[in-house]
XYZ file of N, CA and C in Angstrom:
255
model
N -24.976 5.873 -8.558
C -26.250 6.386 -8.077
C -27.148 6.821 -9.227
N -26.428 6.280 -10.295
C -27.580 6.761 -11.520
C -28.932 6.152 -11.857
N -28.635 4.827 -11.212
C -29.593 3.994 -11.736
C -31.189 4.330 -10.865
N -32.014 3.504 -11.763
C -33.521 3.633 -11.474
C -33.740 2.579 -10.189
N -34.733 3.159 -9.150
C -34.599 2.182 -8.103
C -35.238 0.616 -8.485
N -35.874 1.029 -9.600
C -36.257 -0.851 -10.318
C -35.175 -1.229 -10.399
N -34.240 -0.790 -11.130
C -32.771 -1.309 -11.326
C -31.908 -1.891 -9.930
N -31.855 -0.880 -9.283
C -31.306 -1.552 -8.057
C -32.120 -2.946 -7.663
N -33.048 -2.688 -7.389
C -33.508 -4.044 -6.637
C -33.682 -5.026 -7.609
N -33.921 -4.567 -8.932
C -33.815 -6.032 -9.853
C -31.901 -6.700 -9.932
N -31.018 -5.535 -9.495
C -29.572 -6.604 -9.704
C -29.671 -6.331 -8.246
N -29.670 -6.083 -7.172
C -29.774 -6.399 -5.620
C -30.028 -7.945 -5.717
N -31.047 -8.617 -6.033
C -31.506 -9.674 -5.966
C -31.508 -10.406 -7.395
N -30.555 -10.229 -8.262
C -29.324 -11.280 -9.357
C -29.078 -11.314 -7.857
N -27.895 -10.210 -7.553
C -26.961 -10.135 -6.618
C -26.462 -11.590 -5.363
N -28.158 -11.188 -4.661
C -27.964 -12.138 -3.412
C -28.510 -13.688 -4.017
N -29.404 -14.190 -5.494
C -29.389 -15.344 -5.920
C -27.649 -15.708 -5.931
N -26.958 -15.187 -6.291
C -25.975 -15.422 -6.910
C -25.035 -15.680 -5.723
N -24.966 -14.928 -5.038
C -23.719 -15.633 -3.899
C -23.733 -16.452 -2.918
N -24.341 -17.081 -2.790
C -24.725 -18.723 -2.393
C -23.951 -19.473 -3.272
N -24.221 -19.623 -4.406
C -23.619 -20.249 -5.438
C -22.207 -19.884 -5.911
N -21.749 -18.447 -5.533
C -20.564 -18.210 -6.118
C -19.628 -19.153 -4.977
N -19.865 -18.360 -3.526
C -19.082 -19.424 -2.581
C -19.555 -20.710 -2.441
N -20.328 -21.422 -2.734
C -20.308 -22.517 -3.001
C -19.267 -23.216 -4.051
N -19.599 -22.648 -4.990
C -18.456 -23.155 -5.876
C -16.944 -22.851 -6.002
N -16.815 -22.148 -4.985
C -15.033 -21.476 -4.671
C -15.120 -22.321 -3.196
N -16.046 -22.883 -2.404
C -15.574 -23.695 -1.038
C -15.503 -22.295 -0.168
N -15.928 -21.379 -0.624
C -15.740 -20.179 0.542
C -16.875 -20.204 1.336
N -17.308 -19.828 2.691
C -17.569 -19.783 3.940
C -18.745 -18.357 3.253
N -18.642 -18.004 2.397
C -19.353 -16.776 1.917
C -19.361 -15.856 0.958
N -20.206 -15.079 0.155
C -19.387 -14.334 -0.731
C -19.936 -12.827 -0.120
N -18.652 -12.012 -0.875
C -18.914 -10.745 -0.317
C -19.193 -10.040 -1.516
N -19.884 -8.339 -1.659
C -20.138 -8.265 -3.337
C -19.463 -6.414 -2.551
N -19.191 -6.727 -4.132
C -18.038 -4.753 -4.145
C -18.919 -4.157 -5.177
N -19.296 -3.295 -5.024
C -20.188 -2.085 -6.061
C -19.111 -1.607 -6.516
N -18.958 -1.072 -8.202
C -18.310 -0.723 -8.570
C -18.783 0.429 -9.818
N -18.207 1.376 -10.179
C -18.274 2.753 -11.136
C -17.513 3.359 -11.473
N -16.558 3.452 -10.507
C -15.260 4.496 -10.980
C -14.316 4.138 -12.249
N -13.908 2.313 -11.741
C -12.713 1.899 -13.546
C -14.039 2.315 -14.658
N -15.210 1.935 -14.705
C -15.412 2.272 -15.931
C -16.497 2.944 -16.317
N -17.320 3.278 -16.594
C -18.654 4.272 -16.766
C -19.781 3.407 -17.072
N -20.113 2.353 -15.883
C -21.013 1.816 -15.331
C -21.266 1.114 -14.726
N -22.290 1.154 -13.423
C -22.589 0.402 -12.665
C -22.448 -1.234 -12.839
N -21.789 -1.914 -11.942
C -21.403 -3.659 -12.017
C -20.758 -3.757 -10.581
N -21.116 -5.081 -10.197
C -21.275 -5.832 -9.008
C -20.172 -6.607 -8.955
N -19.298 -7.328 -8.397
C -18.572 -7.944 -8.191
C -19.190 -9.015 -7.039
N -18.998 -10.145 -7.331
C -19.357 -10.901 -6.577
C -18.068 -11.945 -6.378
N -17.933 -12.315 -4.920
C -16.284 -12.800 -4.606
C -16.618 -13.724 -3.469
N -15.662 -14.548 -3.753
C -15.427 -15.572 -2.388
C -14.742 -15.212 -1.656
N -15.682 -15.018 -0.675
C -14.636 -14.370 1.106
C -14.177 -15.572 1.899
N -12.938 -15.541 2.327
C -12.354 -16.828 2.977
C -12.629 -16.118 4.405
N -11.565 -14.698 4.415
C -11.352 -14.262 5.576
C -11.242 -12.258 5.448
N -11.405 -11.452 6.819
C -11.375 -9.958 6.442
C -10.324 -9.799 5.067
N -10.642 -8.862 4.721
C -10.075 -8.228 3.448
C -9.571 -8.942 2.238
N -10.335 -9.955 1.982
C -10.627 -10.820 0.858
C -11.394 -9.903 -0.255
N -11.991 -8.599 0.034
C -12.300 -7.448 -1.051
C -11.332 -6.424 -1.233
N -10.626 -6.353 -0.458
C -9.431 -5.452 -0.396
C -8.653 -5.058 -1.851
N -8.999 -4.421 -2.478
C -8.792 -4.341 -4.413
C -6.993 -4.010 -3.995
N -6.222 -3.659 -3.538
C -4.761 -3.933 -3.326
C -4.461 -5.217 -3.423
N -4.995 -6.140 -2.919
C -4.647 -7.979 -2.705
C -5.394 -8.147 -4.033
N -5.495 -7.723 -5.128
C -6.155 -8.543 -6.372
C -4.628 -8.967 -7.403
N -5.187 -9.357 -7.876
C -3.994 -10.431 -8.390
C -4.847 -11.235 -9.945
N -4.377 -10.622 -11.126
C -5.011 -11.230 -12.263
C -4.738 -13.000 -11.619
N -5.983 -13.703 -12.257
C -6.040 -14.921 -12.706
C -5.639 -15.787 -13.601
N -5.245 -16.973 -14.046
C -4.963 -17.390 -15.353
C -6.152 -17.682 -16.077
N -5.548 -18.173 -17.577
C -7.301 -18.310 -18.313
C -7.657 -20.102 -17.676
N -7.011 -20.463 -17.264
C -7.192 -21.914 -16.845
C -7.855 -21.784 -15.354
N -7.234 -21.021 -13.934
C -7.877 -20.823 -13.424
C -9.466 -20.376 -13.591
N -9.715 -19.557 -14.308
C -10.740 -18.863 -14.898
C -11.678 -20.046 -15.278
N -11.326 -20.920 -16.081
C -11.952 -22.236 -16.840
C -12.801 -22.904 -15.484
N -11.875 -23.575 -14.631
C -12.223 -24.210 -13.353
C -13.168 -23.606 -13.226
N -12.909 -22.475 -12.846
C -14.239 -21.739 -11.571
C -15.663 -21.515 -12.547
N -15.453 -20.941 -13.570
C -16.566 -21.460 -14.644
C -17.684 -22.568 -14.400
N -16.907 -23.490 -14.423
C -16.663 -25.085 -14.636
C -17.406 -25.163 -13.031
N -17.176 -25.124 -12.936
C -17.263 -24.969 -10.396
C -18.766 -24.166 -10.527
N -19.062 -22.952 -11.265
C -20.334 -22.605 -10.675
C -21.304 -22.567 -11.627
N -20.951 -23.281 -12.956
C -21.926 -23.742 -13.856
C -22.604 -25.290 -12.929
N -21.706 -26.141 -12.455
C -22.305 -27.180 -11.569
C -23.237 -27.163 -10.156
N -22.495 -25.904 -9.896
C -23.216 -25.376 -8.899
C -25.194 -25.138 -9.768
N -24.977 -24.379 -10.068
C -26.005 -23.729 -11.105
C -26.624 -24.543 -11.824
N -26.381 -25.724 -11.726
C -26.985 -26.122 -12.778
C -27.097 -25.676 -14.204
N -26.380 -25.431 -14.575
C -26.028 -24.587 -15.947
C -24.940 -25.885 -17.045
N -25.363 -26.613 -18.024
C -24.493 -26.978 -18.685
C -23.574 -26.280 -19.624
N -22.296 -26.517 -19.483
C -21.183 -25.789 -20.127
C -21.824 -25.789 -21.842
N -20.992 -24.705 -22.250
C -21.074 -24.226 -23.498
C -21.830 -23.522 -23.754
């Protein structure tokens, strides 16, 4: 709640550009976004592919590999139109 309300609505809307494209490029049905502050001392968004309920559920998280990681990169740079590198 620290932030300036410019701030909010300028990452509100990163926010909602962005998850179209995130589940797009994960094949998810939608993305869901988690506000976050507490792990570290500042405001950041999480943006996630929701399959089904409690697909945000931070108990069900589960590190990734760096290869998984690569793919999905790879998945919403195409999405995005964004060329790698």
């Amino acid at each position: 709640a620290d932030l300036a309300p410019e701030a909010y609505t300028s990452l509100f809307a990163r926010v909602g550009a962005l998850a179209g494209p995130v589940a797009a490029a994960a094949g998810a049905p939608r993305a869901g976004i988690a506000v976050e502050g507490f792990g570290v001392d500042h405001a950041h968004v999480h943006v996630v592919p929701v399959w089904r309920g409690g697909d945000l559920d931070p108990c069900r998280q589960a590190p990734a590999s760096e290869t998984a990681l690569a793919a999905a990169a790879a998945r919403l740079r195409a999405v995005l139109g964004v060329p790698a590198g």
